[in-house]
XYZ file of C-alpha atoms in Angstrom:
267
model
C -126.209 -44.406 -188.222
C -123.154 -46.629 -187.771
C -123.370 -50.247 -186.649
C -121.581 -51.641 -183.625
C -119.225 -53.681 -185.795
C -118.223 -50.515 -187.670
C -117.482 -48.517 -184.519
C -115.654 -51.387 -182.785
C -113.015 -52.906 -185.099
C -111.447 -56.203 -184.104
C -108.146 -54.344 -183.587
C -109.802 -52.451 -180.713
C -110.587 -55.641 -178.782
C -108.252 -56.994 -176.084
C -108.988 -60.038 -173.950
C -107.655 -61.170 -170.565
C -105.797 -57.930 -169.888
C -104.255 -57.341 -166.480
C -104.828 -53.952 -164.866
C -103.823 -52.834 -161.384
C -106.817 -50.515 -160.903
C -109.661 -48.735 -162.702
C -107.417 -45.980 -164.044
C -105.136 -48.509 -165.694
C -108.152 -50.403 -167.092
C -109.509 -47.211 -168.686
C -105.990 -46.456 -169.887
C -105.855 -49.733 -171.829
C -109.240 -49.006 -173.418
C -108.101 -45.500 -174.300
C -104.856 -46.643 -175.906
C -106.788 -48.997 -178.166
C -108.833 -46.071 -179.502
C -105.611 -44.125 -180.042
C -104.111 -47.065 -181.942
C -107.184 -47.358 -184.177
C -107.208 -43.626 -184.946
C -110.365 -42.656 -183.046
C -108.763 -40.423 -180.391
C -105.626 -38.815 -179.066
C -104.080 -39.595 -175.682
C -105.854 -36.568 -174.242
C -109.212 -38.316 -174.549
C -107.992 -41.119 -172.265
C -107.177 -38.502 -169.650
C -110.642 -37.010 -170.144
C -112.290 -40.396 -169.522
C -110.366 -40.797 -166.268
C -111.225 -37.224 -165.239
C -114.916 -37.936 -165.897
C -114.912 -40.673 -163.239
C -112.894 -38.522 -160.854
C -115.434 -35.717 -161.239
C -118.732 -37.633 -161.432
C -117.968 -40.883 -159.619
C -118.228 -44.471 -160.904
C -121.609 -44.012 -162.614
C -120.040 -45.494 -165.755
C -120.320 -48.960 -164.147
C -123.685 -49.526 -165.820
C -124.252 -53.187 -164.921
C -122.667 -55.836 -162.704
C -119.092 -56.211 -163.922
C -119.451 -53.758 -166.836
C -117.966 -50.253 -167.113
C -118.775 -47.965 -170.042
C -115.920 -45.457 -170.156
C -116.446 -42.202 -172.052
C -116.301 -38.428 -171.864
C -117.805 -35.484 -173.707
C -117.150 -34.865 -177.411
C -113.935 -32.861 -177.630
C -111.074 -32.030 -180.017
C -109.383 -35.184 -178.686
C -111.995 -37.268 -180.556
C -110.838 -37.703 -184.162
C -113.696 -40.015 -185.181
C -116.478 -41.828 -183.380
C -115.165 -45.174 -182.201
C -115.107 -47.775 -179.437
C -112.831 -50.285 -177.723
C -113.455 -53.464 -175.701
C -111.245 -54.676 -172.841
C -111.971 -57.914 -170.990
C -109.905 -58.073 -167.813
C -108.065 -61.144 -166.578
C -108.835 -60.151 -162.980
C -111.683 -57.870 -161.886
C -110.933 -54.384 -160.540
C -112.868 -52.094 -158.218
C -114.279 -48.842 -159.584
C -115.975 -47.861 -156.326
C -119.541 -48.596 -157.426
C -121.926 -49.516 -154.613
C -123.654 -52.436 -156.344
C -121.963 -53.276 -159.688
C -118.312 -53.773 -158.647
C -115.983 -55.472 -159.396
C -115.560 -54.808 -163.123
C -114.394 -57.437 -165.612
C -115.365 -55.628 -168.853
C -114.497 -52.080 -169.902
C -116.151 -50.805 -173.069
C -114.955 -47.349 -174.109
C -116.709 -44.864 -176.399
C -115.398 -41.753 -178.119
C -118.230 -39.779 -179.742
C -118.001 -36.781 -182.047
C -121.658 -35.992 -181.343
C -124.696 -37.483 -179.624
C -126.374 -38.893 -182.742
C -124.004 -40.964 -184.884
C -123.670 -43.861 -182.448
C -127.301 -44.181 -181.281
C -127.916 -47.359 -183.276
C -124.701 -48.937 -181.971
C -125.704 -48.173 -178.368
C -129.042 -49.891 -178.955
C -127.292 -52.970 -180.324
C -124.848 -53.076 -177.425
C -127.638 -52.701 -174.855
C -129.514 -55.649 -176.369
C -126.390 -57.815 -176.585
C -125.328 -57.245 -172.980
C -128.922 -57.582 -171.771
C -129.290 -61.079 -173.210
C -127.765 -63.714 -170.879
C -126.839 -66.110 -173.691
C -125.004 -63.471 -175.688
C -123.338 -62.025 -172.600
C -122.044 -65.503 -171.754
C -120.751 -65.965 -175.305
C -118.922 -62.628 -175.116
C -117.391 -63.562 -171.756
C -116.206 -66.923 -173.121
C -114.935 -65.772 -176.539
C -111.364 -67.119 -176.887
C -110.083 -64.531 -179.374
C -110.866 -60.955 -180.449
C -112.064 -62.347 -183.765
C -114.504 -64.714 -182.057
C -115.817 -61.922 -179.842
C -116.219 -59.608 -182.826
C -118.237 -62.295 -184.590
C -120.656 -62.387 -181.637
C -120.933 -58.601 -181.720
C -121.607 -58.741 -185.465
C -124.662 -60.926 -184.910
C -123.340 -64.481 -184.797
C -124.845 -65.106 -181.372
C -127.120 -67.520 -179.528
C -130.890 -67.301 -179.606
C -132.244 -64.680 -177.234
C -132.600 -66.033 -173.709
C -134.677 -64.783 -170.815
C -134.249 -61.245 -169.581
C -131.645 -60.475 -166.984
C -132.663 -61.398 -163.473
C -135.114 -59.176 -161.695
C -138.822 -58.831 -161.042
C -140.855 -59.420 -164.181
C -144.573 -58.817 -164.451
C -146.225 -60.721 -167.277
C -149.264 -58.450 -167.750
C -148.611 -55.152 -169.475
C -150.298 -51.981 -168.230
C -153.124 -50.320 -170.086
C -152.404 -47.217 -172.130
C -151.943 -43.935 -170.279
C -154.673 -41.349 -170.343
C -155.959 -40.883 -173.903
C -154.151 -38.131 -175.769
C -151.513 -37.661 -173.088
C -147.884 -37.328 -174.138
C -145.026 -37.816 -171.701
C -141.277 -37.313 -171.646
C -138.721 -39.221 -169.579
C -135.112 -38.063 -169.315
C -132.228 -40.501 -169.014
C -129.258 -38.697 -167.514
C -125.495 -39.158 -167.313
C -122.528 -36.880 -166.820
C -122.034 -36.169 -170.522
C -125.261 -37.094 -172.315
C -123.606 -39.233 -174.997
C -122.781 -42.540 -173.294
C -124.534 -44.195 -170.392
C -127.642 -42.037 -170.808
C -128.032 -43.345 -174.364
C -127.517 -46.868 -173.087
C -130.305 -46.455 -170.542
C -132.499 -44.735 -173.146
C -132.320 -47.785 -175.393
C -133.187 -50.190 -172.573
C -136.125 -47.993 -171.539
C -137.371 -47.820 -175.125
C -137.334 -51.627 -175.324
C -139.688 -51.738 -172.324
C -141.940 -49.015 -173.758
C -142.127 -50.901 -177.066
C -143.188 -54.069 -175.240
C -145.829 -52.163 -173.308
C -147.136 -50.513 -176.476
C -146.440 -47.092 -174.941
C -143.848 -45.785 -177.416
C -146.349 -43.439 -179.046
C -147.197 -41.894 -175.686
C -143.743 -41.549 -174.086
C -140.646 -39.980 -175.604
C -137.233 -40.622 -174.094
C -134.427 -38.070 -174.237
C -130.830 -38.768 -173.234
C -129.112 -35.776 -171.702
C -126.347 -34.587 -169.375
C -126.650 -33.376 -165.794
C -126.523 -29.657 -166.573
C -129.126 -29.836 -169.328
C -131.318 -32.171 -167.262
C -131.785 -29.530 -164.575
C -133.143 -27.116 -167.170
C -135.347 -29.729 -168.856
C -136.675 -31.458 -165.734
C -139.932 -29.485 -165.715
C -140.813 -31.022 -169.117
C -140.471 -34.598 -167.829
C -142.579 -36.954 -165.740
C -139.393 -38.512 -164.340
C -135.636 -38.702 -164.713
C -133.869 -42.096 -164.795
C -130.197 -42.277 -163.909
C -127.508 -43.868 -161.740
C -127.236 -43.346 -157.983
C -124.130 -41.168 -158.399
C -125.762 -38.867 -160.953
C -128.959 -38.726 -158.869
C -126.882 -37.263 -156.045
C -125.405 -34.705 -158.424
C -128.844 -33.697 -159.714
C -130.369 -33.214 -156.273
C -133.940 -31.893 -156.156
C -135.054 -30.974 -159.680
C -138.785 -30.822 -158.970
C -139.501 -34.145 -160.653
C -139.024 -37.760 -159.497
C -135.457 -38.996 -159.999
C -135.443 -42.793 -160.325
C -132.261 -44.798 -159.764
C -131.448 -47.716 -162.074
C -128.559 -49.954 -161.017
C -128.311 -52.234 -164.076
C -128.693 -50.274 -167.302
C -128.836 -53.510 -169.325
C -131.763 -55.030 -167.401
C -135.181 -54.579 -169.000
C -136.614 -56.292 -165.910
C -135.277 -53.602 -163.585
C -136.280 -50.774 -165.926
C -139.751 -52.338 -166.219
C -140.075 -52.220 -162.419
C -138.870 -48.607 -162.259
C -141.329 -47.596 -164.987
C -144.212 -49.314 -163.176
C -143.291 -47.465 -159.999
C -143.164 -44.172 -161.927
C -146.681 -44.643 -163.306
C -148.028 -46.577 -160.308
C -149.152 -49.519 -162.480
């Protein structure tokens, strides 16, 4: 497993960039991965096409877009880029626009970057660290925060929080939850890591497995799951799969995921 600091070199960080629209913002993030040897220009076009095809589901949290596409020959090595915009741009998301941060991912497969996605989910989900990232004056200072030089963990992101944790599910029962995105290697992994944080806190990790997957595979696997968690745009694409499809608006919020999980299990 590669760490976040390994996948996101300081050379792939740009701050206070001006972009006319979401395509240009993704274009800047894509060029940084080209410059650092992770992708070819074709992958940038694939990231733009992903949004054109699947909608702005990549806007995973208020102000944050996670640009990516499927593994392809245009990916030379797994890598990331980070673009903080000088002025926010609209991606067309119902609740999380406008976007001020574009993080881009190029993945050769769905496994190598799992640890990095977990680290990124925790960093963006902590208000103190998110504030430090937003205020970092230079790429080097931002990279230092990403590498672990960050404030003490603050409270969870805003949302309903229930202090008491639910009792264990029925003895011996094993459950699966699918987290779904258009490609199965980006936002679905992000949501998977946030969900697993909640399950760990509940003490339910040994009862519930979480699998990140894409829309096509999710339709075939839905019968194995108690629920599917995804964005509103991907929920529309999935349609009726015979299992509850739960919409999460902020993929970095353990408070929101906690509420969705309680609704799923009626606890």
